[in-house]
CSV table of C-alpha atoms and ligand atoms in Angstrom, one decimal:
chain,number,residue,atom,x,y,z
A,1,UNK,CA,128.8,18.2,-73.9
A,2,UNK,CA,128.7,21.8,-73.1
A,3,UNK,CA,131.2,24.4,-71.7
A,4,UNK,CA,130.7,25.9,-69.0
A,5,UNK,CA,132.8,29.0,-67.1
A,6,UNK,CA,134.7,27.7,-63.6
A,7,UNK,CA,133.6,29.2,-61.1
A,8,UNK,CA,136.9,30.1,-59.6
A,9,UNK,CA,139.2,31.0,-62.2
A,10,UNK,CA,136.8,31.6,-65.1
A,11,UNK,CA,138.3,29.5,-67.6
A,12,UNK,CA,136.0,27.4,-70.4
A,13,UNK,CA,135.3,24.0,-68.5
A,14,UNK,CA,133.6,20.8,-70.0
A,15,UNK,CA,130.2,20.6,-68.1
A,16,UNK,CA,130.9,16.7,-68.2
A,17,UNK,CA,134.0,17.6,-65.9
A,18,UNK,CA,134.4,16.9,-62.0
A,19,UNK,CA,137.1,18.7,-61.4
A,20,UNK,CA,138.8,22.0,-63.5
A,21,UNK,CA,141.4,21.5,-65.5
A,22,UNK,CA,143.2,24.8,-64.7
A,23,UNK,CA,142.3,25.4,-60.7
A,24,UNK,CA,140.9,21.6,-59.7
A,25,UNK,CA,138.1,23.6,-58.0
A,26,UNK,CA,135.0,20.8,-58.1
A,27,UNK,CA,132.5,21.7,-60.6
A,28,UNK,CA,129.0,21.4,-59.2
A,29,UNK,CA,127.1,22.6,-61.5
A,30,UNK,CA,127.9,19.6,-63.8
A,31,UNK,CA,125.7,17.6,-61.7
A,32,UNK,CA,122.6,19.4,-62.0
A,33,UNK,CA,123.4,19.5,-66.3
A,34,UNK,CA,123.8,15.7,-66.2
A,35,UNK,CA,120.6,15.5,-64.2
A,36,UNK,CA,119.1,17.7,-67.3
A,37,UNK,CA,120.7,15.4,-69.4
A,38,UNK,CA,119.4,12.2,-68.0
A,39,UNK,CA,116.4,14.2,-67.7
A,40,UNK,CA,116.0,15.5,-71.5
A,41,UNK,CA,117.8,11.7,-72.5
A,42,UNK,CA,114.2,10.1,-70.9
A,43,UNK,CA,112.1,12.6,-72.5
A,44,UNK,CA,113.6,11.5,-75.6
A,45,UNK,CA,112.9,7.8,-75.1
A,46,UNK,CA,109.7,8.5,-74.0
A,47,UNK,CA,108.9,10.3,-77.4
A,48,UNK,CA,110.3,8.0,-79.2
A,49,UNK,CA,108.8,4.9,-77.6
A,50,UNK,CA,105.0,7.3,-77.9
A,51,UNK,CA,106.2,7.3,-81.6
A,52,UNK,CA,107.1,3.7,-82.2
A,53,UNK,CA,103.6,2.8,-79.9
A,54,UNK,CA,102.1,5.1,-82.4
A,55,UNK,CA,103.4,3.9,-85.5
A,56,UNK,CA,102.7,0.3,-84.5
A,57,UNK,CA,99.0,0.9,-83.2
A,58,UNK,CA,98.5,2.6,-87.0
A,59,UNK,CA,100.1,-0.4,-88.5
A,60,UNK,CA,98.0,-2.9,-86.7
A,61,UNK,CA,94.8,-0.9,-87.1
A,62,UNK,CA,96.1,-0.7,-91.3
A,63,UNK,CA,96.4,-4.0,-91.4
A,64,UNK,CA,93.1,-4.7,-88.7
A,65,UNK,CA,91.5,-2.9,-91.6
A,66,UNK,CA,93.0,-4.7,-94.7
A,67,UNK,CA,91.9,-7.7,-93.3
A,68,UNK,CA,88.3,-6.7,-92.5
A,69,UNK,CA,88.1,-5.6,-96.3
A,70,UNK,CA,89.6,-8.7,-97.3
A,71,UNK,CA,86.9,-10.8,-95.5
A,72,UNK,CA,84.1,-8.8,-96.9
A,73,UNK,CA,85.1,-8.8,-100.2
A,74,UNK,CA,85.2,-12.6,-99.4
A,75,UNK,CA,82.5,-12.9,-98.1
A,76,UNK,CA,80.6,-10.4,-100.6
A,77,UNK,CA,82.1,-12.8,-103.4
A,78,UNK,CA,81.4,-16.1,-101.8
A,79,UNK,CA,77.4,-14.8,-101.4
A,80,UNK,CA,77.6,-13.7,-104.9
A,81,UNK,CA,78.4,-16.9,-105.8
A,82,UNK,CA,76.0,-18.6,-103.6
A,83,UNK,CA,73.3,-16.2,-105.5
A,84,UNK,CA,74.4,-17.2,-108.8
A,85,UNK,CA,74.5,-21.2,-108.0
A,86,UNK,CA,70.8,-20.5,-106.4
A,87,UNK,CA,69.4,-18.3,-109.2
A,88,UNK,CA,71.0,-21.3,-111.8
A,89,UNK,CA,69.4,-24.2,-109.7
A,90,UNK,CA,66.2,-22.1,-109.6
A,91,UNK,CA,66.0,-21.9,-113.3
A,92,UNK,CA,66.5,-25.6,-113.7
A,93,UNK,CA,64.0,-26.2,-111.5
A,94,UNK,CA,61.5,-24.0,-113.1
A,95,UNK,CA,62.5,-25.6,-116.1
A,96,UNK,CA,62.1,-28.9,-114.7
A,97,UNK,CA,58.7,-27.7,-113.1
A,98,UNK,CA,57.2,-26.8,-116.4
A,99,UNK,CA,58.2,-30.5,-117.7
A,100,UNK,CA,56.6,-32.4,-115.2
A,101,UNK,CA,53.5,-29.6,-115.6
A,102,UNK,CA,53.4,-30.6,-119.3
A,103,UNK,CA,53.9,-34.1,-118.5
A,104,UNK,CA,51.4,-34.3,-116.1
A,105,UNK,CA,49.0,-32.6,-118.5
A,106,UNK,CA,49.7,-35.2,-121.3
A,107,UNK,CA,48.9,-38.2,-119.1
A,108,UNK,CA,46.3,-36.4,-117.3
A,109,UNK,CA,44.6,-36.3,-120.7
A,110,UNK,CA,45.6,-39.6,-121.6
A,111,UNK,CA,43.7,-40.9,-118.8
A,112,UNK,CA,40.6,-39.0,-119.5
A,113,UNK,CA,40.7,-40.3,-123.4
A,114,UNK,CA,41.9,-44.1,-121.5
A,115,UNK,CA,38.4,-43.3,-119.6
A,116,UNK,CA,36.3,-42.0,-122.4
A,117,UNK,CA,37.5,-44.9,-124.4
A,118,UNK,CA,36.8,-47.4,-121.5
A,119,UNK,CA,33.7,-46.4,-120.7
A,120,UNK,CA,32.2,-46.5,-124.7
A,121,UNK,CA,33.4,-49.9,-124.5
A,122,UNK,CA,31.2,-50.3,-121.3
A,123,UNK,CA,28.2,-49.2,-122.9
A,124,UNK,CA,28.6,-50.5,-126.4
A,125,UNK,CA,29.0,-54.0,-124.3
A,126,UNK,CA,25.5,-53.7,-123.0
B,1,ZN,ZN1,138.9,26.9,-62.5
């Protein structure tokens, strides 16, 4: 609330004022000051609603962004884990390949002494 000068009588008049105090002349220029008023009182809400938009798109796109990281850090961990699991059940089955290698080895050899054996038999028969 300013003050303003009456036109008539020149005395200090609130600008919120229809009428003045001292003379009762009408005071018009209050109108176009609570037109400004309205006016700046918009422009305010305005900014402060572009603030609050703006403060609320960062927080969304902070947290937007927290969660991304979150998930690939998840995901980053779960696939380490998958590798690890893998690289364990590929070392178990190397393991187990060299056993049945070995194994296969022993009865392969088996069977050729079985043979060997078999077929001295066969001739010593004759
Ligand atoms: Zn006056």
């Amino acid at each position: 609330m300013a003050l303003i000068k009456c036109l008539e009588c020149g005395k200090d008049v609130s600008s919120k004022a229809h009428f003045c105090p001292s003379c009762g002349n009408p005071i018009k220029i209050n109108r176009a000051e609570e037109r400004e008023d309205a006016s700046a009182l918009i422009a305010e809400k305005a900014v402060d609603a572009s603030v609050l938009l703006a403060e609320k798109t960062v927080d969304a796109s902070t947290l937007l962004a927290e969660k991304t990281q979150e998930s690939a850090e998840l995901l980053a961990e779960t696939t380490k884990e998958a590798a690890v699991e893998l690289s364990k059940s590929k070392e178990i089955s190397v393991k187990w390949m060299r056993w049945m290698t070995i194994v296969l080895v022993v009865v392969g050899f088996i069977q050729i002494v079985i043979a060997t054996v078999a077929l001295f038999i066969s001739l010593q028969l004759r």
